[in-house]
Amino acid sequence: MSKRRGLAAHFGPLELAILDVLWSGGEVDVAECVKRLRGDQAYTTVKTVMERLVGKGFLARRKEGRQYVYWPSRSRAEVEQEVAAAQVRQLVDGFGDLAVANFVRAVRDDTDQLAQVRALLAEIEDQDESGGAR
């Protein structure tokens, strides 16, 4: 059994597929989205999921004639950053020092990730020494 990772752990499969369509191709109406999905999803199902993504703030829309045109309200990178930050905050809020210690242990064998942690800590120290905001 494979674990769902990244955005796939946060969004349902159809939600993420719809977001991928919009991130790759700009503004679309529901019919065009269904066409680009190339699956057996019903028009009404795709429309419902797109409306839910509007409600969650991930898509925006405007009326053109009798239909709505949708586009992503944030880039994929912005959504990844937002979701990752929220998950880390939830973990730290729930487990405090234990979460931080386990995070460091999780990256200690990956030299690139460990270098990123060290660089971020150095940046925080520099800001603290210069009186900058955290």
A tleap script that builds the chain and sets N, CA, C and O, in Angstrom:
source leaprc.protein.ff14SB
mol = sequence {
  NMET SER LYS ARG ARG GLY LEU ALA ALA HIE
  PHE GLY PRO LEU GLU LEU ALA ILE LEU ASP
  VAL LEU TRP SER GLY GLY GLU VAL ASP VAL
  ALA GLU CYS VAL LYS ARG LEU ARG GLY ASP
  GLN ALA TYR THR THR VAL LYS THR VAL MET
  GLU ARG LEU VAL GLY LYS GLY PHE LEU ALA
  ARG ARG LYS GLU GLY ARG GLN TYR VAL TYR
  TRP PRO SER ARG SER ARG ALA GLU VAL GLU
  GLN GLU VAL ALA ALA ALA GLN VAL ARG GLN
  LEU VAL ASP GLY PHE GLY ASP LEU ALA VAL
  ALA ASN PHE VAL ARG ALA VAL ARG ASP ASP
  THR ASP GLN LEU ALA GLN VAL ARG ALA LEU
  LEU ALA GLU ILE GLU ASP GLN ASP GLU SER
  GLY GLY ALA CARG
}
set mol.1.N position { 0.848 -1.173 0.000 }
set mol.1.CA position { 0.000 0.000 0.000 }
set mol.1.C position { 0.895 1.237 0.000 }
set mol.1.O position { 1.758 1.377 0.866 }
set mol.2.N position { 0.695 2.132 -0.960 }
set mol.2.CA position { 1.528 3.325 -1.033 }
set mol.2.C position { 0.889 4.456 -0.240 }
set mol.2.O position { -0.333 4.606 -0.197 }
set mol.3.N position { 1.754 5.246 0.385 }
set mol.3.CA position { 1.282 6.392 1.145 }
set mol.3.C position { 1.042 7.557 0.196 }
set mol.3.O position { 1.781 7.758 -0.768 }
set mol.4.N position { 0.005 8.312 0.486 }
set mol.4.CA position { -0.236 9.537 -0.270 }
set mol.4.C position { 0.669 10.612 0.309 }
set mol.4.O position { 0.701 10.819 1.522 }
set mol.5.N position { 1.405 11.295 -0.562 }
set mol.5.CA position { 2.386 12.276 -0.112 }
set mol.5.C position { 2.082 13.633 -0.708 }
set mol.5.O position { 1.354 13.752 -1.693 }
set mol.6.N position { 2.652 14.652 -0.092 }
set mol.6.CA position { 2.514 16.008 -0.604 }
set mol.6.C position { 1.062 16.426 -0.673 }
set mol.6.O position { 0.279 16.151 0.236 }
set mol.7.N position { 0.711 17.088 -1.751 }
set mol.7.CA position { -0.656 17.568 -1.906 }
set mol.7.C position { -1.657 16.428 -2.019 }
set mol.7.O position { -2.830 16.602 -1.688 }
set mol.8.N position { -1.213 15.272 -2.479 }
set mol.8.CA position { -2.120 14.124 -2.599 }
set mol.8.C position { -2.628 13.663 -1.239 }
set mol.8.O position { -3.674 13.021 -1.153 }
set mol.9.N position { -1.891 13.987 -0.173 }
set mol.9.CA position { -2.340 13.642 1.175 }
set mol.9.C position { -3.357 14.646 1.699 }
set mol.9.O position { -4.073 14.364 2.661 }
set mol.10.N position { -3.423 15.798 1.081 }
set mol.10.CA position { -4.318 16.867 1.544 }
set mol.10.C position { -5.606 16.941 0.720 }
set mol.10.O position { -6.671 17.247 1.256 }
set mol.11.N position { -5.511 16.668 -0.554 }
set mol.11.CA position { -6.659 16.751 -1.467 }
set mol.11.C position { -7.099 15.358 -1.890 }
set mol.11.O position { -6.308 14.415 -1.895 }
set mol.12.N position { -8.372 15.245 -2.243 }
set mol.12.CA position { -8.857 14.015 -2.846 }
set mol.12.C position { -8.284 13.882 -4.250 }
set mol.12.O position { -7.831 14.872 -4.824 }
set mol.13.N position { -8.295 12.670 -4.817 }
set mol.13.CA position { -7.720 12.462 -6.150 }
set mol.13.C position { -8.335 13.357 -7.232 }
set mol.13.O position { -7.610 13.895 -8.069 }
set mol.14.N position { -9.661 13.522 -7.224 }
set mol.14.CA position { -10.291 14.358 -8.237 }
set mol.14.C position { -10.000 15.833 -7.984 }
set mol.14.O position { -9.794 16.593 -8.932 }
set mol.15.N position { -9.979 16.244 -6.727 }
set mol.15.CA position { -9.625 17.640 -6.416 }
set mol.15.C position { -8.246 17.972 -6.969 }
set mol.15.O position { -8.063 18.994 -7.631 }
set mol.16.N position { -7.280 17.106 -6.694 }
set mol.16.CA position { -5.917 17.361 -7.151 }
set mol.16.C position { -5.815 17.311 -8.670 }
set mol.16.O position { -5.084 18.104 -9.263 }
set mol.17.N position { -6.529 16.400 -9.303 }
set mol.17.CA position { -6.519 16.323 -10.766 }
set mol.17.C position { -7.081 17.612 -11.372 }
set mol.17.O position { -6.544 18.118 -12.357 }
set mol.18.N position { -8.146 18.136 -10.794 }
set mol.18.CA position { -8.740 19.385 -11.277 }
set mol.18.C position { -7.763 20.539 -11.072 }
set mol.18.O position { -7.565 21.351 -11.975 }
set mol.19.N position { -7.156 20.617 -9.896 }
set mol.19.CA position { -6.167 21.669 -9.653 }
set mol.19.C position { -5.015 21.566 -10.647 }
set mol.19.O position { -4.556 22.581 -11.170 }
set mol.20.N position { -4.545 20.346 -10.911 }
set mol.20.CA position { -3.463 20.161 -11.884 }
set mol.20.C position { -3.860 20.663 -13.269 }
set mol.20.O position { -3.049 21.268 -13.970 }
set mol.21.N position { -5.100 20.413 -13.660 }
set mol.21.CA position { -5.591 20.909 -14.952 }
set mol.21.C position { -5.512 22.434 -14.989 }
set mol.21.O position { -5.041 23.012 -15.968 }
set mol.22.N position { -5.968 23.071 -13.935 }
set mol.22.CA position { -5.970 24.528 -13.913 }
set mol.22.C position { -4.574 25.115 -13.753 }
set mol.22.O position { -4.269 26.150 -14.346 }
set mol.23.N position { -3.726 24.473 -12.964 }
set mol.23.CA position { -2.355 24.954 -12.828 }
set mol.23.C position { -1.588 24.837 -14.133 }
set mol.23.O position { -0.663 25.612 -14.379 }
set mol.24.N position { -1.958 23.883 -14.968 }
set mol.24.CA position { -1.229 23.690 -16.221 }
set mol.24.C position { -1.813 24.453 -17.404 }
set mol.24.O position { -1.165 24.579 -18.443 }
set mol.25.N position { -3.050 24.967 -17.251 }
set mol.25.CA position { -3.628 25.551 -18.448 }
set mol.25.C position { -4.511 26.760 -18.287 }
set mol.25.O position { -5.318 27.046 -19.171 }
set mol.26.N position { -4.390 27.473 -17.206 }
set mol.26.CA position { -5.142 28.712 -17.083 }
set mol.26.C position { -6.623 28.522 -16.848 }
set mol.26.O position { -7.049 27.571 -16.193 }
set mol.27.N position { -7.402 29.444 -17.395 }
set mol.27.CA position { -8.841 29.482 -17.144 }
set mol.27.C position { -9.587 28.447 -17.984 }
set mol.27.O position { -9.310 28.274 -19.171 }
set mol.28.N position { -10.550 27.754 -17.338 }
set mol.28.CA position { -11.373 26.773 -18.044 }
set mol.28.C position { -12.779 26.764 -17.465 }
set mol.28.O position { -12.992 27.105 -16.301 }
set mol.29.N position { -13.730 26.371 -18.295 }
set mol.29.CA position { -15.067 26.111 -17.782 }
set mol.29.C position { -15.141 24.626 -17.414 }
set mol.29.O position { -14.187 23.881 -17.640 }
set mol.30.N position { -16.254 24.205 -16.856 }
set mol.30.CA position { -16.381 22.826 -16.389 }
set mol.30.C position { -16.233 21.839 -17.546 }
set mol.30.O position { -15.547 20.826 -17.408 }
set mol.31.N position { -16.861 22.121 -18.673 }
set mol.31.CA position { -16.797 21.196 -19.816 }
set mol.31.C position { -15.360 20.998 -20.289 }
set mol.31.O position { -14.956 19.877 -20.599 }
set mol.32.N position { -14.591 22.075 -20.344 }
set mol.32.CA position { -13.188 21.967 -20.764 }
set mol.32.C position { -12.373 21.196 -19.736 }
set mol.32.O position { -11.478 20.431 -20.097 }
set mol.33.N position { -12.673 21.388 -18.475 }
set mol.33.CA position { -11.971 20.659 -17.420 }
set mol.33.C position { -12.255 19.162 -17.538 }
set mol.33.O position { -11.340 18.344 -17.442 }
set mol.34.N position { -13.511 18.809 -17.745 }
set mol.34.CA position { -13.880 17.397 -17.917 }
set mol.34.C position { -13.106 16.806 -19.094 }
set mol.34.O position { -12.588 15.693 -19.008 }
set mol.35.N position { -13.032 17.552 -20.184 }
set mol.35.CA position { -12.316 17.101 -21.380 }
set mol.35.C position { -10.834 16.880 -21.083 }
set mol.35.O position { -10.260 15.875 -21.500 }
set mol.36.N position { -10.217 17.814 -20.365 }
set mol.36.CA position { -8.786 17.700 -20.058 }
set mol.36.C position { -8.488 16.594 -19.046 }
set mol.36.O position { -7.382 16.053 -19.033 }
set mol.37.N position { -9.446 16.257 -18.211 }
set mol.37.CA position { -9.251 15.177 -17.242 }
set mol.37.C position { -9.158 13.817 -17.925 }
set mol.37.O position { -8.520 12.904 -17.402 }
set mol.38.N position { -9.790 13.675 -19.090 }
set mol.38.CA position { -9.758 12.454 -19.888 }
set mol.38.C position { -10.147 11.201 -19.113 }
set mol.38.O position { -9.625 10.112 -19.350 }
set mol.39.N position { -11.058 11.382 -18.202 }
set mol.39.CA position { -11.511 10.239 -17.414 }
set mol.39.C position { -12.986 10.018 -17.625 }
set mol.39.O position { -13.589 10.548 -18.558 }
set mol.40.N position { -13.548 9.235 -16.751 }
set mol.40.CA position { -14.977 8.966 -16.873 }
set mol.40.C position { -15.770 9.760 -15.839 }
set mol.40.O position { -16.851 9.340 -15.425 }
set mol.41.N position { -15.229 10.919 -15.418 }
set mol.41.CA position { -15.922 11.741 -14.442 }
set mol.41.C position { -17.122 12.421 -15.090 }
set mol.41.O position { -17.042 12.933 -16.207 }
set mol.42.N position { -18.211 12.413 -14.377 }
set mol.42.CA position { -19.421 13.071 -14.858 }
set mol.42.C position { -19.257 14.583 -14.737 }
set mol.42.O position { -18.598 15.079 -13.823 }
set mol.43.N position { -19.858 15.294 -15.659 }
set mol.43.CA position { -19.832 16.755 -15.667 }
set mol.43.C position { -20.272 17.294 -14.308 }
set mol.43.O position { -19.628 18.181 -13.750 }
set mol.44.N position { -21.371 16.756 -13.779 }
set mol.44.CA position { -21.908 17.274 -12.515 }
set mol.44.C position { -20.955 17.020 -11.344 }
set mol.44.O position { -20.871 17.831 -10.421 }
set mol.45.N position { -20.246 15.904 -11.383 }
set mol.45.CA position { -19.274 15.608 -10.333 }
set mol.45.C position { -18.134 16.612 -10.369 }
set mol.45.O position { -17.744 17.156 -9.336 }
set mol.46.N position { -17.598 16.858 -11.567 }
set mol.46.CA position { -16.497 17.811 -11.714 }
set mol.46.C position { -16.964 19.204 -11.308 }
set mol.46.O position { -16.235 19.928 -10.629 }
set mol.47.N position { -18.164 19.581 -11.715 }
set mol.47.CA position { -18.692 20.900 -11.342 }
set mol.47.C position { -18.805 21.037 -9.821 }
set mol.47.O position { -18.434 22.068 -9.262 }
set mol.48.N position { -19.311 20.010 -9.160 }
set mol.48.CA position { -19.453 20.024 -7.699 }
set mol.48.C position { -18.094 20.178 -7.021 }
set mol.48.O position { -17.944 20.980 -6.098 }
set mol.49.N position { -17.107 19.413 -7.476 }
set mol.49.CA position { -15.775 19.489 -6.872 }
set mol.49.C position { -15.152 20.861 -7.131 }
set mol.49.O position { -14.501 21.418 -6.247 }
set mol.50.N position { -15.342 21.406 -8.326 }
set mol.50.CA position { -14.802 22.736 -8.619 }
set mol.50.C position { -15.448 23.793 -7.723 }
set mol.50.O position { -14.769 24.701 -7.244 }
set mol.51.N position { -16.743 23.676 -7.498 }
set mol.51.CA position { -17.432 24.619 -6.608 }
set mol.51.C position { -16.908 24.497 -5.171 }
set mol.51.O position { -16.756 25.498 -4.471 }
set mol.52.N position { -16.640 23.281 -4.750 }
set mol.52.CA position { -16.083 23.088 -3.404 }
set mol.52.C position { -14.689 23.698 -3.301 }
set mol.52.O position { -14.330 24.258 -2.265 }
set mol.53.N position { -13.902 23.590 -4.372 }
set mol.53.CA position { -12.570 24.194 -4.378 }
set mol.53.C position { -12.651 25.718 -4.360 }
set mol.53.O position { -11.771 26.381 -3.811 }
set mol.54.N position { -13.702 26.272 -4.956 }
set mol.54.CA position { -13.945 27.715 -4.850 }
set mol.54.C position { -14.238 28.059 -3.393 }
set mol.54.O position { -13.673 29.006 -2.846 }
set mol.55.N position { -15.115 27.291 -2.774 }
set mol.55.CA position { -15.487 27.519 -1.381 }
set mol.55.C position { -14.307 27.414 -0.428 }
set mol.55.O position { -14.254 28.120 0.579 }
set mol.56.N position { -13.360 26.536 -0.742 }
set mol.56.CA position { -12.169 26.366 0.088 }
set mol.56.C position { -11.104 27.417 -0.222 }
set mol.56.O position { -10.095 27.514 0.477 }
set mol.57.N position { -11.336 28.200 -1.274 }
set mol.57.CA position { -10.399 29.267 -1.618 }
set mol.57.C position { -9.276 28.876 -2.562 }
set mol.57.O position { -8.345 29.657 -2.762 }
set mol.58.N position { -9.341 27.678 -3.151 }
set mol.58.CA position { -8.272 27.249 -4.043 }
set mol.58.C position { -8.533 27.616 -5.506 }
set mol.58.O position { -7.597 27.712 -6.300 }
set mol.59.N position { -9.800 27.820 -5.857 }
set mol.59.CA position { -10.159 28.274 -7.193 }
set mol.59.C position { -10.956 29.568 -7.084 }
set mol.59.O position { -11.601 29.840 -6.071 }
set mol.60.N position { -10.894 30.353 -8.145 }
set mol.60.CA position { -11.739 31.543 -8.280 }
set mol.60.C position { -12.567 31.340 -9.543 }
set mol.60.O position { -12.251 30.488 -10.373 }
set mol.61.N position { -13.638 32.137 -9.682 }
set mol.61.CA position { -14.491 31.984 -10.867 }
set mol.61.C position { -15.178 33.303 -11.195 }
set mol.61.O position { -15.295 34.201 -10.361 }
set mol.62.N position { -15.626 33.381 -12.442 }
set mol.62.CA position { -16.462 34.503 -12.875 }
set mol.62.C position { -17.451 33.972 -13.900 }
set mol.62.O position { -17.186 32.992 -14.596 }
set mol.63.N position { -18.574 34.626 -13.976 }
set mol.63.CA position { -19.633 34.222 -14.904 }
set mol.63.C position { -19.317 34.761 -16.293 }
set mol.63.O position { -19.013 35.942 -16.455 }
set mol.64.N position { -19.389 33.904 -17.271 }
set mol.64.CA position { -19.263 34.281 -18.685 }
set mol.64.C position { -20.439 33.651 -19.410 }
set mol.64.O position { -20.482 32.438 -19.614 }
set mol.65.N position { -21.375 34.473 -19.790 }
set mol.65.CA position { -22.591 33.952 -20.408 }
set mol.65.C position { -23.370 33.152 -19.395 }
set mol.65.O position { -23.705 33.648 -18.319 }
set mol.66.N position { -23.661 31.904 -19.743 }
set mol.66.CA position { -24.435 31.044 -18.844 }
set mol.66.C position { -23.571 30.128 -17.990 }
set mol.66.O position { -24.095 29.321 -17.222 }
set mol.67.N position { -22.263 30.241 -18.115 }
set mol.67.CA position { -21.391 29.339 -17.370 }
set mol.67.C position { -20.322 30.107 -16.599 }
set mol.67.O position { -20.114 31.302 -16.810 }
set mol.68.N position { -19.669 29.406 -15.722 }
set mol.68.CA position { -18.559 29.987 -14.967 }
set mol.68.C position { -17.240 29.553 -15.588 }
set mol.68.O position { -17.110 28.452 -16.123 }
set mol.69.N position { -16.272 30.446 -15.500 }
set mol.69.CA position { -14.901 30.147 -15.888 }
set mol.69.C position { -14.083 30.148 -14.601 }
set mol.69.O position { -14.207 31.056 -13.779 }
set mol.70.N position { -13.256 29.137 -14.434 }
set mol.70.CA position { -12.494 28.933 -13.205 }
set mol.70.C position { -11.001 29.083 -13.477 }
set mol.70.O position { -10.528 28.835 -14.586 }
set mol.71.N position { -10.268 29.494 -12.439 }
set mol.71.CA position { -8.812 29.549 -12.487 }
set mol.71.C position { -8.294 29.366 -11.067 }
set mol.71.O position { -9.027 29.594 -10.105 }
set mol.72.N position { -7.028 28.954 -10.927 }
set mol.72.CA position { -6.481 28.761 -9.580 }
set mol.72.C position { -6.261 30.111 -8.899 }
set mol.72.O position { -5.776 31.057 -9.521 }
set mol.73.N position { -6.616 30.193 -7.632 }
set mol.73.CA position { -6.433 31.440 -6.890 }
set mol.73.C position { -4.997 31.587 -6.390 }
set mol.73.O position { -4.555 32.689 -6.064 }
set mol.74.N position { -4.270 30.462 -6.331 }
set mol.74.CA position { -2.871 30.470 -5.913 }
set mol.74.C position { -2.101 29.459 -6.754 }
set mol.74.O position { -2.676 28.500 -7.266 }
set mol.75.N position { -0.823 29.677 -6.888 }
set mol.75.CA position { 0.016 28.738 -7.637 }
set mol.75.C position { 0.183 27.439 -6.856 }
set mol.75.O position { -0.097 27.370 -5.660 }
set mol.76.N position { 0.638 26.432 -7.552 }
set mol.76.CA position { 0.904 25.148 -6.893 }
set mol.76.C position { 1.913 25.331 -5.765 }
set mol.76.O position { 1.726 24.790 -4.675 }
set mol.77.N position { 2.980 26.089 -6.015 }
set mol.77.CA position { 4.012 26.316 -5.002 }
set mol.77.C position { 3.429 27.011 -3.774 }
set mol.77.O position { 3.788 26.677 -2.645 }
set mol.78.N position { 2.540 27.969 -3.983 }
set mol.78.CA position { 1.909 28.664 -2.858 }
set mol.78.C position { 1.033 27.717 -2.041 }
set mol.78.O position { 1.031 27.773 -0.812 }
set mol.79.N position { 0.295 26.855 -2.720 }
set mol.79.CA position { -0.567 25.895 -2.012 }
set mol.79.C position { 0.293 24.878 -1.257 }
set mol.79.O position { -0.015 24.531 -0.116 }
set mol.80.N position { 1.370 24.399 -1.890 }
set mol.80.CA position { 2.261 23.459 -1.197 }
set mol.80.C position { 2.836 24.099 0.068 }
set mol.80.O position { 2.874 23.464 1.122 }
set mol.81.N position { 3.281 25.348 -0.034 }
set mol.81.CA position { 3.833 26.050 1.120 }
set mol.81.C position { 2.788 26.194 2.224 }
set mol.81.O position { 3.073 25.949 3.396 }
set mol.82.N position { 1.582 26.591 1.839 }
set mol.82.CA position { 0.492 26.790 2.799 }
set mol.82.C position { 0.121 25.485 3.513 }
set mol.82.O position { -0.040 25.465 4.733 }
set mol.83.N position { -0.010 24.415 2.758 }
set mol.83.CA position { -0.394 23.125 3.333 }
set mol.83.C position { 0.718 22.592 4.236 }
set mol.83.O position { 0.447 22.113 5.337 }
set mol.84.N position { 1.972 22.673 3.772 }
set mol.84.CA position { 3.098 22.197 4.581 }
set mol.84.C position { 3.203 22.987 5.879 }
set mol.84.O position { 3.398 22.404 6.945 }
set mol.85.N position { 3.077 24.305 5.799 }
set mol.85.CA position { 3.172 25.141 6.999 }
set mol.85.C position { 2.066 24.804 7.992 }
set mol.85.O position { 2.312 24.737 9.196 }
set mol.86.N position { 0.868 24.595 7.500 }
set mol.86.CA position { -0.261 24.268 8.385 }
set mol.86.C position { -0.047 22.914 9.058 }
set mol.86.O position { -0.345 22.755 10.242 }
set mol.87.N position { 0.468 21.939 8.308 }
set mol.87.CA position { 0.685 20.620 8.892 }
set mol.87.C position { 1.797 20.645 9.935 }
set mol.87.O position { 1.685 20.004 10.980 }
set mol.88.N position { 2.865 21.379 9.655 }
set mol.88.CA position { 3.946 21.493 10.634 }
set mol.88.C position { 3.455 22.220 11.881 }
set mol.88.O position { 3.744 21.798 13.001 }
set mol.89.N position { 2.715 23.309 11.691 }
set mol.89.CA position { 2.194 24.066 12.835 }
set mol.89.C position { 1.310 23.181 13.706 }
set mol.89.O position { 1.396 23.226 14.933 }
set mol.90.N position { 0.453 22.370 13.066 }
set mol.90.CA position { -0.429 21.466 13.806 }
set mol.90.C position { 0.389 20.446 14.599 }
set mol.90.O position { 0.065 20.144 15.748 }
set mol.91.N position { 1.435 19.925 13.993 }
set mol.91.CA position { 2.288 18.948 14.656 }
set mol.91.C position { 3.018 19.575 15.845 }
set mol.91.O position { 3.062 18.985 16.925 }
set mol.92.N position { 3.587 20.757 15.654 }
set mol.92.CA position { 4.307 21.429 16.733 }
set mol.92.C position { 3.349 21.850 17.845 }
set mol.92.O position { 3.668 21.723 19.027 }
set mol.93.N position { 2.171 22.351 17.461 }
set mol.93.CA position { 1.186 22.724 18.486 }
set mol.93.C position { 0.754 21.517 19.313 }
set mol.93.O position { 0.515 21.634 20.515 }
set mol.94.N position { 0.655 20.369 18.671 }
set mol.94.CA position { 0.185 19.175 19.357 }
set mol.94.C position { 1.254 18.463 20.176 }
set mol.94.O position { 0.953 17.871 21.213 }
set mol.95.N position { 2.507 18.518 19.711 }
set mol.95.CA position { 3.556 17.729 20.356 }
set mol.95.C position { 4.750 18.548 20.835 }
set mol.95.O position { 5.643 18.001 21.481 }
set mol.96.N position { 4.788 19.829 20.538 }
set mol.96.CA position { 5.830 20.720 21.039 }
set mol.96.C position { 7.243 20.265 20.743 }
set mol.96.O position { 7.584 19.943 19.605 }
set mol.97.N position { 8.072 20.244 21.801 }
set mol.97.CA position { 9.495 19.911 21.664 }
set mol.97.C position { 9.708 18.524 21.067 }
set mol.97.O position { 10.678 18.301 20.342 }
set mol.98.N position { 8.825 17.612 21.362 }
set mol.98.CA position { 8.930 16.256 20.828 }
set mol.98.C position { 8.839 16.278 19.294 }
set mol.98.O position { 9.574 15.560 18.617 }
set mol.99.N position { 7.949 17.090 18.761 }
set mol.99.CA position { 7.806 17.207 17.304 }
set mol.99.C position { 9.066 17.808 16.693 }
set mol.99.O position { 9.542 17.333 15.662 }
set mol.100.N position { 9.606 18.846 17.321 }
set mol.100.CA position { 10.814 19.493 16.802 }
set mol.100.C position { 11.983 18.514 16.817 }
set mol.100.O position { 12.719 18.412 15.835 }
set mol.101.N position { 12.158 17.797 17.919 }
set mol.101.CA position { 13.258 16.828 18.025 }
set mol.101.C position { 13.132 15.735 16.971 }
set mol.101.O position { 14.128 15.349 16.359 }
set mol.102.N position { 11.937 15.239 16.754 }
set mol.102.CA position { 11.741 14.191 15.748 }
set mol.102.C position { 11.927 14.707 14.337 }
set mol.102.O position { 12.389 13.978 13.460 }
set mol.103.N position { 11.569 15.963 14.115 }
set mol.103.CA position { 11.800 16.561 12.805 }
set mol.103.C position { 13.301 16.584 12.511 }
set mol.103.O position { 13.724 16.204 11.419 }
set mol.104.N position { 14.099 17.024 13.469 }
set mol.104.CA position { 15.551 17.086 13.279 }
set mol.104.C position { 16.108 15.684 13.060 }
set mol.104.O position { 16.954 15.480 12.189 }
set mol.105.N position { 15.640 14.723 13.844 }
set mol.105.CA position { 16.099 13.341 13.657 }
set mol.105.C position { 15.736 12.819 12.261 }
set mol.105.O position { 16.495 12.061 11.657 }
set mol.106.N position { 14.590 13.224 11.768 }
set mol.106.CA position { 14.130 12.738 10.464 }
set mol.106.C position { 15.004 13.245 9.317 }
set mol.106.O position { 15.115 12.580 8.287 }
set mol.107.N position { 15.624 14.416 9.483 }
set mol.107.CA position { 16.421 14.984 8.384 }
set mol.107.C position { 17.927 14.825 8.587 }
set mol.107.O position { 18.700 15.177 7.696 }
set mol.108.N position { 18.358 14.310 9.726 }
set mol.108.CA position { 19.789 14.300 10.033 }
set mol.108.C position { 20.627 13.461 9.067 }
set mol.108.O position { 21.818 13.729 8.912 }
set mol.109.N position { 20.051 12.469 8.423 }
set mol.109.CA position { 20.809 11.630 7.495 }
set mol.109.C position { 20.752 12.127 6.048 }
set mol.109.O position { 21.377 11.541 5.165 }
set mol.110.N position { 20.016 13.187 5.809 }
set mol.110.CA position { 19.915 13.769 4.466 }
set mol.110.C position { 20.703 15.080 4.475 }
set mol.110.O position { 20.244 16.083 5.023 }
set mol.111.N position { 21.877 15.066 3.873 }
set mol.111.CA position { 22.770 16.223 3.973 }
set mol.111.C position { 22.154 17.493 3.393 }
set mol.111.O position { 22.380 18.581 3.923 }
set mol.112.N position { 21.390 17.378 2.331 }
set mol.112.CA position { 20.757 18.568 1.738 }
set mol.112.C position { 19.703 19.153 2.680 }
set mol.112.O position { 19.671 20.363 2.903 }
set mol.113.N position { 18.857 18.307 3.223 }
set mol.113.CA position { 17.823 18.797 4.138 }
set mol.113.C position { 18.438 19.350 5.425 }
set mol.113.O position { 17.981 20.363 5.956 }
set mol.114.N position { 19.465 18.683 5.914 }
set mol.114.CA position { 20.131 19.161 7.123 }
set mol.114.C position { 20.786 20.518 6.870 }
set mol.114.O position { 20.769 21.389 7.740 }
set mol.115.N position { 21.359 20.699 5.690 }
set mol.115.CA position { 21.951 21.993 5.332 }
set mol.115.C position { 20.868 23.077 5.294 }
set mol.115.O position { 21.112 24.213 5.701 }
set mol.116.N position { 19.684 22.731 4.811 }
set mol.116.CA position { 18.572 23.697 4.797 }
set mol.116.C position { 18.174 24.089 6.211 }
set mol.116.O position { 17.936 25.265 6.485 }
set mol.117.N position { 18.099 23.116 7.110 }
set mol.117.CA position { 17.749 23.403 8.509 }
set mol.117.C position { 18.799 24.320 9.123 }
set mol.117.O position { 18.459 25.298 9.790 }
set mol.118.N position { 20.069 24.009 8.902 }
set mol.118.CA position { 21.145 24.850 9.455 }
set mol.118.C position { 21.071 26.272 8.896 }
set mol.118.O position { 21.247 27.241 9.634 }
set mol.119.N position { 20.812 26.394 7.606 }
set mol.119.CA position { 20.727 27.723 6.990 }
set mol.119.C position { 19.556 28.519 7.571 }
set mol.119.O position { 19.686 29.715 7.834 }
set mol.120.N position { 18.418 27.857 7.771 }
set mol.120.CA position { 17.262 28.542 8.354 }
set mol.120.C position { 17.535 28.975 9.792 }
set mol.120.O position { 17.148 30.072 10.195 }
set mol.121.N position { 18.197 28.119 10.565 }
set mol.121.CA position { 18.546 28.477 11.942 }
set mol.121.C position { 19.522 29.649 11.972 }
set mol.121.O position { 19.400 30.545 12.808 }
set mol.122.N position { 20.491 29.640 11.057 }
set mol.122.CA position { 21.452 30.745 10.988 }
set mol.122.C position { 20.738 32.045 10.616 }
set mol.122.O position { 21.054 33.109 11.148 }
set mol.123.N position { 19.781 31.950 9.707 }
set mol.123.CA position { 19.000 33.129 9.304 }
set mol.123.C position { 18.222 33.687 10.498 }
set mol.123.O position { 18.161 34.902 10.687 }
set mol.124.N position { 17.638 32.816 11.288 }
set mol.124.CA position { 16.892 33.242 12.480 }
set mol.124.C position { 17.837 33.891 13.487 }
set mol.124.O position { 17.508 34.919 14.078 }
set mol.125.N position { 19.008 33.292 13.682 }
set mol.125.CA position { 19.985 33.879 14.601 }
set mol.125.C position { 20.432 35.260 14.132 }
set mol.125.O position { 20.563 36.183 14.936 }
set mol.126.N position { 20.666 35.397 12.823 }
set mol.126.CA position { 21.067 36.695 12.267 }
set mol.126.C position { 19.978 37.739 12.488 }
set mol.126.O position { 20.272 38.886 12.824 }
set mol.127.N position { 18.733 37.347 12.302 }
set mol.127.CA position { 17.618 38.275 12.511 }
set mol.127.C position { 17.509 38.677 13.967 }
set mol.127.O position { 17.255 39.841 14.280 }
set mol.128.N position { 17.702 37.712 14.863 }
set mol.128.CA position { 17.634 38.003 16.293 }
set mol.128.C position { 18.745 38.967 16.703 }
set mol.128.O position { 18.509 39.893 17.479 }
set mol.129.N position { 19.954 38.753 16.184 }
set mol.129.CA position { 21.089 39.613 16.520 }
set mol.129.C position { 20.919 41.021 15.976 }
set mol.129.O position { 21.353 41.987 16.603 }
set mol.130.N position { 20.287 41.144 14.809 }
set mol.130.CA position { 20.108 42.469 14.205 }
set mol.130.C position { 18.797 43.124 14.645 }
set mol.130.O position { 18.472 44.230 14.212 }
set mol.131.N position { 18.050 42.435 15.504 }
set mol.131.CA position { 16.794 42.992 15.984 }
set mol.131.C position { 15.658 42.889 14.985 }
set mol.131.O position { 14.642 43.572 15.119 }
set mol.132.N position { 15.828 42.024 13.968 }
set mol.132.CA position { 14.787 41.851 12.947 }
set mol.132.C position { 13.623 41.051 13.475 }
set mol.132.O position { 13.715 40.393 14.511 }
set mol.133.N position { 12.532 41.119 12.750 }
set mol.133.CA position { 11.322 40.375 13.137 }
set mol.133.C position { 11.520 38.903 12.860 }
set mol.133.O position { 12.283 38.529 11.969 }
set mol.134.N position { 10.840 38.075 13.612 }
set mol.134.CA position { 10.899 36.625 13.411 }
set mol.134.C position { 9.846 36.159 12.471 }
set mol.134.O position { 9.754 34.964 12.191 }
savepdb mol mol.pdb
quit
